[in-house]
Each structure stands twice: as structure tokens, then as C-alpha cells.
Short mmCIF file of C-alpha atoms in Angstrom, two decimals:
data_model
loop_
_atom_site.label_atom_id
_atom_site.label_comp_id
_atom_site.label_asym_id
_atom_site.label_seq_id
_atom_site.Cartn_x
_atom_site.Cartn_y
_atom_site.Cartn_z
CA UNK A 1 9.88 25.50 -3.55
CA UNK A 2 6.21 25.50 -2.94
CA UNK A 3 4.90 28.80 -0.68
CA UNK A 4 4.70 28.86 3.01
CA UNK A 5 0.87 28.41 3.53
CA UNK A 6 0.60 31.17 6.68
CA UNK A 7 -2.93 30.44 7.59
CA UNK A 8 -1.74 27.33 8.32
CA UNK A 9 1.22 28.62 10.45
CA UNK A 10 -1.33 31.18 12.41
CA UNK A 11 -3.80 28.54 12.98
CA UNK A 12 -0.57 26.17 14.55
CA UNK A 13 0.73 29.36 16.57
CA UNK A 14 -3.08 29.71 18.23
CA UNK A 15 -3.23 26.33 18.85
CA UNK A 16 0.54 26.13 20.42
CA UNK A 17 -0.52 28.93 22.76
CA UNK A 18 -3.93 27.15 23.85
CA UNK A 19 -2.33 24.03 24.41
CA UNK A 20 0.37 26.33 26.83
CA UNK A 21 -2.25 27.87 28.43
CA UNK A 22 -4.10 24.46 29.05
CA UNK A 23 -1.16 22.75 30.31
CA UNK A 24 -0.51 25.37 32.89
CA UNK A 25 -4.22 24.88 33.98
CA UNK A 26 -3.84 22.88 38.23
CA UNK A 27 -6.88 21.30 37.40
CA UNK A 28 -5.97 19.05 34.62
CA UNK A 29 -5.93 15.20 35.01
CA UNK A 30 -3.16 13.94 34.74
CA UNK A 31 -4.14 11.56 31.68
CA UNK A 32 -5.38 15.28 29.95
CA UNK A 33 -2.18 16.42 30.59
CA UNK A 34 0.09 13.65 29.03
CA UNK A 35 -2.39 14.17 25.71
CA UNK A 36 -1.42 18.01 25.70
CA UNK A 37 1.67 17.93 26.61
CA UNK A 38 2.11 14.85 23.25
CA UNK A 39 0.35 17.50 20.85
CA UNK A 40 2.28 20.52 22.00
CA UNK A 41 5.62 18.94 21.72
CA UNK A 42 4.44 18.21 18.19
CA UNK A 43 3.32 21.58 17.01
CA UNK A 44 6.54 22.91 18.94
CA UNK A 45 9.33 22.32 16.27
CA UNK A 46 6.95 23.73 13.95
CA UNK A 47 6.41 26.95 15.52
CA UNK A 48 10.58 27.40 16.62
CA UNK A 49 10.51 26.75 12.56
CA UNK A 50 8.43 29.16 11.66
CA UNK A 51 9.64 32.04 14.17
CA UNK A 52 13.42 31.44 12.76
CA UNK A 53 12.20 32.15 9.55
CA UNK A 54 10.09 34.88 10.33
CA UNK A 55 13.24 36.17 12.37
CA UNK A 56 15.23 35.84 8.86
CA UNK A 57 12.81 38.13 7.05
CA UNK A 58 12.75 40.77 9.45
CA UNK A 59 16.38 41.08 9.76
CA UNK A 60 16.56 40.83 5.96
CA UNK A 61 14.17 43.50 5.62
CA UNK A 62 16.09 45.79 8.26
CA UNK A 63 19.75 45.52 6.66
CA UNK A 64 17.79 46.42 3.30
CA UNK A 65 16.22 49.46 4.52
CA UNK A 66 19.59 50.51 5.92
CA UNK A 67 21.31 49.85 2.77
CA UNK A 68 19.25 52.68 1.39
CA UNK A 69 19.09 54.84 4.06
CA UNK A 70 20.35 57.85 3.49
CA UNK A 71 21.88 58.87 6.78
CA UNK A 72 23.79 55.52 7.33
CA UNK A 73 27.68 55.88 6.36
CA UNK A 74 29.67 53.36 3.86
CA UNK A 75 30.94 51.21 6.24
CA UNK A 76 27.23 50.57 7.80
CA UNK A 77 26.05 49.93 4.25
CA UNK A 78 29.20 47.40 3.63
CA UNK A 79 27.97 45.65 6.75
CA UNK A 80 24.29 45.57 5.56
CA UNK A 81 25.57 44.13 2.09
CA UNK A 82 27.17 41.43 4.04
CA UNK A 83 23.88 40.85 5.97
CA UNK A 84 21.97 40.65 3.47
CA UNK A 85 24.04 37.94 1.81
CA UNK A 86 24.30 36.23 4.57
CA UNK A 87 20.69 36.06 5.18
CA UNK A 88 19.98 35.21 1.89
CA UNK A 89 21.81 32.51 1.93
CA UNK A 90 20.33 30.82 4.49
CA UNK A 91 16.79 31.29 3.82
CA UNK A 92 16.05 28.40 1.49
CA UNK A 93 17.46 25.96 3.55
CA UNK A 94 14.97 27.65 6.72
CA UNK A 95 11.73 27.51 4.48
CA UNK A 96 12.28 23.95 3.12
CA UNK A 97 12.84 22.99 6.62
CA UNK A 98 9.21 24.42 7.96
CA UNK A 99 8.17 23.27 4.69
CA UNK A 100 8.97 19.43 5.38
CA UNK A 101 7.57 19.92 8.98
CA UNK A 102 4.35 21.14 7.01
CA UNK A 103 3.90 17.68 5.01
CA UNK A 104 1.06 15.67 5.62
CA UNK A 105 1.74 13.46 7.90
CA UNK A 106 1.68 9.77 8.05
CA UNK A 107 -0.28 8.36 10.48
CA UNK A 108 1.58 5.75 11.02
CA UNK A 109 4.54 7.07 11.26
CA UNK A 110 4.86 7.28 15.17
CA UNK A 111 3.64 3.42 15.59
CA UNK A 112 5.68 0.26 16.78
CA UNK A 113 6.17 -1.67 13.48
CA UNK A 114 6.36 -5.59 12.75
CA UNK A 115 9.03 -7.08 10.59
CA UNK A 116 8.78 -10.11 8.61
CA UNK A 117 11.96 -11.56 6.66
CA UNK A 118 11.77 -14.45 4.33
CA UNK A 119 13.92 -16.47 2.58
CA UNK A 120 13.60 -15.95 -1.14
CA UNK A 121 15.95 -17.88 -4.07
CA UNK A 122 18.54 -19.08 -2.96
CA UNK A 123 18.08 -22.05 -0.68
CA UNK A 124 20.18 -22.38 2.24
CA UNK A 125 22.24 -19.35 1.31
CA UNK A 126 18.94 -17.60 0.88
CA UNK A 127 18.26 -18.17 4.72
CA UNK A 128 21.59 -17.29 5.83
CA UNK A 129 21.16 -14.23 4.45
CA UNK A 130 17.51 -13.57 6.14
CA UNK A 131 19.52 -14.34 9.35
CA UNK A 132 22.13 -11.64 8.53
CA UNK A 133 18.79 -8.93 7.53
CA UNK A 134 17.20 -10.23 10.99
CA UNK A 135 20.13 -9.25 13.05
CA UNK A 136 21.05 -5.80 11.11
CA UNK A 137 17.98 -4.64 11.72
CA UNK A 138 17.71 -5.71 15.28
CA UNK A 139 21.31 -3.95 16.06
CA UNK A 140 19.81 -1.03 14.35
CA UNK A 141 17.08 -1.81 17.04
CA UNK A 142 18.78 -1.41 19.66
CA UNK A 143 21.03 1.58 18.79
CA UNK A 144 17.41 3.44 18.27
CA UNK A 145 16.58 2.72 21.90
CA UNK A 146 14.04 0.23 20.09
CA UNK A 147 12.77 -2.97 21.69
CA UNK A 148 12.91 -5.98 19.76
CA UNK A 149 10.36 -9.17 20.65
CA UNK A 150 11.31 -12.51 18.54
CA UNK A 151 6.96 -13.50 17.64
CA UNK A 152 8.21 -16.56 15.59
CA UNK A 153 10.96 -18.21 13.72
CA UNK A 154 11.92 -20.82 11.13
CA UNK A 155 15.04 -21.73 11.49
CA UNK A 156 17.41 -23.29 8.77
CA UNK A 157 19.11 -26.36 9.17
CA UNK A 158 22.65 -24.41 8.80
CA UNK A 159 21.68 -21.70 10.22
CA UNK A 160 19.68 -18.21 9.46
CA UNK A 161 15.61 -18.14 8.94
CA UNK A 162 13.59 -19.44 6.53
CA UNK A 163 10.74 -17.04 7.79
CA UNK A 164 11.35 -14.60 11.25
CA UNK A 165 8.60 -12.22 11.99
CA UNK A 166 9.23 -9.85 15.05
CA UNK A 167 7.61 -6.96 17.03
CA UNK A 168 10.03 -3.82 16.97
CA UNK A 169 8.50 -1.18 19.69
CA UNK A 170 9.42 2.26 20.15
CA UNK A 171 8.88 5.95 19.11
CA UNK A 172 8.67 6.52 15.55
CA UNK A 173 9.56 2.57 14.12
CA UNK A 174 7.54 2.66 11.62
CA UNK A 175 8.55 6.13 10.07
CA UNK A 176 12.29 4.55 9.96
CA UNK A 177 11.93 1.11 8.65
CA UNK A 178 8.93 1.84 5.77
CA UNK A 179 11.39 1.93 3.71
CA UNK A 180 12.80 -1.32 4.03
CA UNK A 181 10.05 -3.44 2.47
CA UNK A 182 11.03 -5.15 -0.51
CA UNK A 183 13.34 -7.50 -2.29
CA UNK A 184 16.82 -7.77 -1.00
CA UNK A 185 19.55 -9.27 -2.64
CA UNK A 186 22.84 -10.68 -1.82
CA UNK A 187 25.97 -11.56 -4.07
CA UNK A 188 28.56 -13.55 -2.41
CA UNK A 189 30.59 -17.03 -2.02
CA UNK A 190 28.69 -18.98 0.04
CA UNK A 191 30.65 -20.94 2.43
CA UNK A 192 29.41 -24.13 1.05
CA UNK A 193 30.70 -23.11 -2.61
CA UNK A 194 33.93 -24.86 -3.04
CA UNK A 195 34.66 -23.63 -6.70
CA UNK A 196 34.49 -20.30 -5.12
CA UNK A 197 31.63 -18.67 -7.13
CA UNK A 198 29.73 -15.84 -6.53
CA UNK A 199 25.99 -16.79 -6.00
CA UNK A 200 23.04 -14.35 -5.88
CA UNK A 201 20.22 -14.78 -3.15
CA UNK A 202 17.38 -13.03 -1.87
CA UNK A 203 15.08 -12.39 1.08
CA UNK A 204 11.88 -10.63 1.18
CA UNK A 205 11.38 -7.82 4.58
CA UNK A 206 7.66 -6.67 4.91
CA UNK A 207 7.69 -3.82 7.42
CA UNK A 208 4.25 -3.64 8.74
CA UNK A 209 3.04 -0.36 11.63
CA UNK A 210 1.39 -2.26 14.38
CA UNK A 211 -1.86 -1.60 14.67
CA UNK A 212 -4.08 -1.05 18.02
CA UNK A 213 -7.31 -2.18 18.83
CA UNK A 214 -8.52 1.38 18.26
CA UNK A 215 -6.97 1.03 14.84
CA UNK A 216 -8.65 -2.01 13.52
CA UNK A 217 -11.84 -3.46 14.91
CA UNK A 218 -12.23 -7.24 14.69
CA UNK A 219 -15.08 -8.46 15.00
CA UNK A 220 -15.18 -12.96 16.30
CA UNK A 221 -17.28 -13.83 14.07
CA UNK A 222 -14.80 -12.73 11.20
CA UNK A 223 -12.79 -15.00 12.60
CA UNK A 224 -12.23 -18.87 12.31
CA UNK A 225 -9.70 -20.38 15.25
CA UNK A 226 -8.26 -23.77 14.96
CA UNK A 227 -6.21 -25.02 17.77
CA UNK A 228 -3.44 -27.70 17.10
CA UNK A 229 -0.54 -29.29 19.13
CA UNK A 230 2.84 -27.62 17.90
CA UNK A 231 5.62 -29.42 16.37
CA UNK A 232 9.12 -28.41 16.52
CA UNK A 233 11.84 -29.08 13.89
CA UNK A 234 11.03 -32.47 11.72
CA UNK A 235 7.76 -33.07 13.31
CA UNK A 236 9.00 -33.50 16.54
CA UNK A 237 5.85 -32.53 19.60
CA UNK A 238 6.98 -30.02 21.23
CA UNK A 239 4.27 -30.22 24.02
CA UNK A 240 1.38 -32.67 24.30
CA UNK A 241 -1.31 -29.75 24.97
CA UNK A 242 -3.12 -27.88 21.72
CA UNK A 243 -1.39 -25.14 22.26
CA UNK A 244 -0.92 -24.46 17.96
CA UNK A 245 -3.27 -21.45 17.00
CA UNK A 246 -4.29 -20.27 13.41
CA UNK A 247 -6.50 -17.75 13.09
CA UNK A 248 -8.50 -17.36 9.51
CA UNK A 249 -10.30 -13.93 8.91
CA UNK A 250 -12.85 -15.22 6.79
CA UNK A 251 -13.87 -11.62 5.31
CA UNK A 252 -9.88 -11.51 3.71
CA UNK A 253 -8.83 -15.21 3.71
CA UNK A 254 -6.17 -13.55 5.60
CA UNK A 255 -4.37 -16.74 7.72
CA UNK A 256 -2.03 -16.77 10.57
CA UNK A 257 -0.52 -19.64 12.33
CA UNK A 258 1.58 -19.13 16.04
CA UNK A 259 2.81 -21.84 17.63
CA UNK A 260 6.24 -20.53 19.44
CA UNK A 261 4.71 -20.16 22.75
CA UNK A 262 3.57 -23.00 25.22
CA UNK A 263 0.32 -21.13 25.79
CA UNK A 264 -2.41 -21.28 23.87
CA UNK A 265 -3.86 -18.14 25.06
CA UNK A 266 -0.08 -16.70 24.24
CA UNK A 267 -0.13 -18.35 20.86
CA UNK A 268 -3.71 -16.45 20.04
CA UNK A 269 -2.33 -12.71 21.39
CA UNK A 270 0.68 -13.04 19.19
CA UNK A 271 -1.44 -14.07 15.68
CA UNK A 272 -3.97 -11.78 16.54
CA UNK A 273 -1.27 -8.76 16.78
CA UNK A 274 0.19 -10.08 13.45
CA UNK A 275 -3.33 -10.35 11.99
CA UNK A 276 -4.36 -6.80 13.19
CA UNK A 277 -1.34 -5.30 11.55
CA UNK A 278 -1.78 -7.13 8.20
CA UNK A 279 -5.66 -6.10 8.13
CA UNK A 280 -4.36 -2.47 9.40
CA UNK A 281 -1.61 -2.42 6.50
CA UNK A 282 -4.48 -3.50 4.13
CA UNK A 283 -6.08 -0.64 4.67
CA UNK A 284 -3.61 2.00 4.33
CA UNK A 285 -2.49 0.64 0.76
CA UNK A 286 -6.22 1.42 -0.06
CA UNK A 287 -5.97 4.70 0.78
CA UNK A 288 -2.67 5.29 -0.45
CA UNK A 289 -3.77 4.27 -3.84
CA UNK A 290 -7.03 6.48 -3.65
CA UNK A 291 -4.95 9.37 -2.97
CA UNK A 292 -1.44 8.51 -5.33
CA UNK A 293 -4.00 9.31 -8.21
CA UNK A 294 -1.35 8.27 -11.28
CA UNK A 295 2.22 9.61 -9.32
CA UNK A 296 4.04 7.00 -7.51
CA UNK A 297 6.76 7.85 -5.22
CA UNK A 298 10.31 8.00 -6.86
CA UNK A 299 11.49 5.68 -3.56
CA UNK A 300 8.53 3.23 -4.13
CA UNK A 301 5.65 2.08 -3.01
CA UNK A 302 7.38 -0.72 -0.34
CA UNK A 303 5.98 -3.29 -2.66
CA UNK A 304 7.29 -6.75 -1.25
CA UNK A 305 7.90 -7.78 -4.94
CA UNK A 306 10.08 -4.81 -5.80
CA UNK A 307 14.24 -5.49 -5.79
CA UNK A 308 15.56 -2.60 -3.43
CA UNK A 309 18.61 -2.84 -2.67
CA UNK A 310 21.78 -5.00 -3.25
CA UNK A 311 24.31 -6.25 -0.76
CA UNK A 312 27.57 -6.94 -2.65
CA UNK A 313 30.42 -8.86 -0.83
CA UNK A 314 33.31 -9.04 -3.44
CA UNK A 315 33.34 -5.08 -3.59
CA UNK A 316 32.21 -4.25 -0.55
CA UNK A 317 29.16 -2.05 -1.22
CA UNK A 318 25.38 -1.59 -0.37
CA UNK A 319 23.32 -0.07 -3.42
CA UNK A 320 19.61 1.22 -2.95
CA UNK A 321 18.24 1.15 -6.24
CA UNK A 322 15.38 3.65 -5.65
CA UNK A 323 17.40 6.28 -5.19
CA UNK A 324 20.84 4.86 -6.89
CA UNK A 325 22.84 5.59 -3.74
CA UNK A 326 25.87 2.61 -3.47
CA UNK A 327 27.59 2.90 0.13
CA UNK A 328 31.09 1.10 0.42
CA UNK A 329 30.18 0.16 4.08
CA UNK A 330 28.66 -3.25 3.81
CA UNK A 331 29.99 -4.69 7.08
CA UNK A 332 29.38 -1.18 9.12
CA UNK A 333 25.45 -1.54 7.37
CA UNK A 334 24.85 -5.13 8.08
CA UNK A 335 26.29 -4.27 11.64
CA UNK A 336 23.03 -1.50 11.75
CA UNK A 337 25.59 1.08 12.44
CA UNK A 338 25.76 2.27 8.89
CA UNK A 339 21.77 1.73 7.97
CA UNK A 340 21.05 4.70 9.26
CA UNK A 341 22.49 6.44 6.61
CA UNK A 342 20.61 4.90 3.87
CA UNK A 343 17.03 5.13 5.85
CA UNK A 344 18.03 9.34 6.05
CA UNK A 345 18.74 9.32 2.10
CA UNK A 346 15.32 7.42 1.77
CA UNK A 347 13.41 9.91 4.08
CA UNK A 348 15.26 13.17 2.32
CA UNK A 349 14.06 11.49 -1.33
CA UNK A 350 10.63 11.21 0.12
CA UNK A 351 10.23 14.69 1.26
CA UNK A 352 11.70 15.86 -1.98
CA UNK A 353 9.17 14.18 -3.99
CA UNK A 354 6.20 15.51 -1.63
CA UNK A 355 7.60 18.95 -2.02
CA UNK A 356 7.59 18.20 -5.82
CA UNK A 357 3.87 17.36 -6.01
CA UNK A 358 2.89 20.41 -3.93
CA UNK A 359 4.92 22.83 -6.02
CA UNK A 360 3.22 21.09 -8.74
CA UNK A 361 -0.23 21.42 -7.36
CA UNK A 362 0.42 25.03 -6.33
#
């Protein structure tokens, strides 16, 4: 376990107080006030960390002086004995706790997130099984007290999506669902299998933090827009105005094409709010790789062309291969009741590794 850096924790106790001391002020704006009161409730768990550890030691320090105090009796040194075992004992579990809290944070960690899911191999199957991803994660969604916003949809002919790309907004999206990029494969009977074989099928999720305006700047004349009247399943018009938009960053090649809405101004918001996140996401693998030097994360880089995790019917079971966990839950996952538990075992692995590279640096 790397060492508590306590500069660190003074210069977060200082900064706690100011920010109590500012909030208290009558003559803050209201809009001054919402930004203090977001940083202090930040810095806050950090500092009830740090004072329960710092709590620990002192008590650990007093039950050790006592134990070899002369004046105090046998029983009073029995109860110190216990103390200090106690205390012990729960030490490790109070400094790796501050210590987590003391990561480097990513930024974009607290952001709304978009979520792509495509069909990979498997054809129809294949899409069934994007439908199944697209609704586990927005019943996970919704017990997070998330908001989920359909952006567009390709439907299969039996049912599911051969591509689904939706807005999920709420505190802290992005920090869950980071995980969840990758390849993810099914093994089943599909319905249509009358020999009753088990087929294997996959789907591709790209978790992506939306990005604000603030984040990404785009500048119009990066950008090429071509309007076109939208057409709905086997070329049928679905309205007789250009309402179609794709949007070509000419600096990336980047494209994105939005045609769900009847509104072409509509169409342009929602493929410019895909585009900024892709550009935004862009970035952040950039720096990421500037600052992974040659260590890669044991639970992976969220590489869309990495197999994650495998959904098993026969036997009932959900394995994440990054971190070899297999959950017999399959139904209570793919209802988003049970996901929850494999995003925590991806967080915990996370940490662990970060912990790992700073006890390594220290």
C-alpha cells in the first residue's frame, strides 16, 4: 500500500475550510454558490476519510502508551491489548479507502455518456442480441436514476438493432459504464435453430462521455453538412422535406448521419452531440496513451475490438474476461439488476491496479 501523501491531505483540509467559510458568505450569487457548494461536497468524503483515519492513529497510539504505563492495572492493559487489535485491524481497510479517494481522477468520470451497440457476427441472432444489451443497460438506466434518450436506431427485421446509439444522462454515467466498451458475446439456441444448436454471436457497445461545448470546440468550417430526405425501412420516404443530416469533420474524416427526427434542425443537434463526443473521446485516448507509458490496465483499455465478456445461456452464467469473474445470474444481469455487480468488480480491479502503479512509483 502506497503512503498517505499528507501535504496533499493539509492542502484538501485548507481548502475544505475556505470553501465553508465562502459558502457561509450572504453575499454570494447564487450561481457562486452552486460551484462551491459542487467542490466542497467533493473534497468532503475526502476529509471525513482522512479524519477517521487520523482518529484510528490517535486512539492506537493512546491504548499503546497505556499498555506500558506503569500505573495502569492488568485488566486496563487486557483492554488496551484488545484495542489495539482491534484498531489494527481496521486500519488497512481505512487507508486504502482515503487512498482510492486520493486517485487521480478522471475527468470524465462525472459526465452523461453515449452508448452505441452494434450488431457484430451473427446475423439476425447477432441483432437480437444488441436488442437484449440495449435494454439491460437501459433498465440499469433507470434503476441509477439515469435518463435514457433513444438518438437513433436500426432495427432488425425480427426484431433487436442492427445499430442503436443513445444519450444516457445523469450523475456519474460515464464513471459506471467505461467499462462496458468492447466485444460481447452470446452463446445460445436461437429461436430460429430447429436442430437445436448452440450458436455464438456478438455485438460491439462503445461507451462514449458526452462532451460539452466547453469540452470540444468546433469550429464550421471543419465541418461539411449535407442535407437529404430520410428513408425509413426498405427505402420507404419517410417525409418529403430534407430533413436527413450528415455531418463530415473534414480535419478527422469523422462522419455522422441522423435522420430519426422530422426536423432538420433536430437531425443536426443530435449528430452534432454524437460528433462532439466522438472528437471528445478522440482526445482522451491521446492522452491516455501519452500518460499509460508501456502499462496497460489489467481491465483494459475499452478497446471496441477487445472480447469482454460472455453471456452463456445453456449454463446460465455471465463471465468478464478481464478480470475472470463468471456470475451465475444471467437473467438477473440482462434484467440490469445484477450488472451492477460486475461494473463494482470492474471499478475495485481498476483502483487496485492504480494503487499498484503508485506503490510502484513510490
Amino acid at each position: 500500500m502506497p503512503s498517505i501523501p499528507q501535504a496533499k491531505i493539509e492542502r484538501i483540509r485548507l481548502r475544505h475550510a475556505e470553501l465553508s467559510r465562502d459558502m457561509a458568505d450572504p453575499n454570494a450569487s447564487a450561481d457562486r454558490f452552486v460551484k462551491l457548494s459542487k467542490e466542497y461536497a467533493e473534497l468532503n468524503p475526502v476529509v471525513e476519510a482522512a479524519n477517521e483515519l487520523a482518529r484510528l492513529g490517535r486512539e492506537l497510539e493512546e491504548a499503546e502508551s497505556l499498555l506500558t504505563d506503569p500505573s495502569a492495572d492488568a485488566e486496563m492493559k487486557a483492554l488496551a491489548r484488545d484495542e489495539i487489535e482491534s484498531i489494527k485491524a481496521r486500519l488497512p481497510e481505512a487507508e486504502r479507502k482515503l487512498q482510492i479517494m486520493l486517485l487521480p481522477k478522471d475527468v470524465a468520470d462525472e459526465k452523461s455518456a453515449i452508448l452505441e451497440i452494434r450488431a457484430g457476427t451473427g446475423g439476425d441472432e447477432a441483432a437480437l442480441f444488441a436488442g437484449d444489451l440495449f435494454r439491460m443497460y437501459t433498465r440499469y438506466a433507470e434503476g441509477q436514476g439515469w435518463r435514457v434518450e433513444m438518438i437513433s436506431a436500426s432495427p432488425s427485421d425480427i426484431g433487436g438493432y442492427k445499430e442503436v446509439v443513445a444519450s444516457i444522462t445523469g450523475q456519474g454515467v460515464f464513471a459506471k459504464l467505461k467499462f462496458e466498451s468492447g466485444v460481447h458475446r452470446v452463446q445460445r439456441v436461437p429461436a430460429t435453430e430447429s436442430g437445436g444448436r448452440i450458436h455464438t454471436s456478438a455485438a460491439t457497445v462503445a461507451v462514449l462521455p458526452e462532451a460539452e461545448e466547453v469540452d470540444v470546440q468546433i469550429d464550421e468550417k471543419d465541418l461539411r453538412i449535407d442535407v437529404f430526405r430520410s428513408s425509413g425501412p426498405g427505402g420507404q420516404s419517410v417525409n418529403t422535406t430534407d430533413s436527413a443530416v450528415r455531418i463530415t469533420h473534414l480535419p478527422t474524416g469523422l462522419v455522422v448521419s441522423q435522420q430519426d427526427e422530422k426536423s432538420q434542425h433536430k437531425n443536426k443537434a443530435k449528430a452534432l452531440k454524437i460528433l462532439r463526443a466522438r472528437l471528445y473521446e478522440i482526445e482522451r485516448e491521446k492522452v491516455a496513451r501519452e500518460r499509460a507509458d508501456a502499462r496497460k490496465s489489467q481491465v483494459g483499455s475499452g478497446d471496441r475490438s477487445e472480447r469482454i465478456r460472455t453471456y452463456n445461456f445453456p449454463q446460465g452464467r455471465v463471465t468478464d474476461h478481464r478480470i475472470n469473474l463468471t456470475l451465475h445470474k444471467l437473467e438477473q444481469v440482462l434484467e440490469g439488476e445484477a450488472l451492477e455487480e460486475l461494473i463494482q468488480a470492474l471499478i475495485a480491479e481498476d483502483q487496485a491496479e492504480k494503487l499498484a502503479q503508485l506503490d510502484d512509483a513510490s
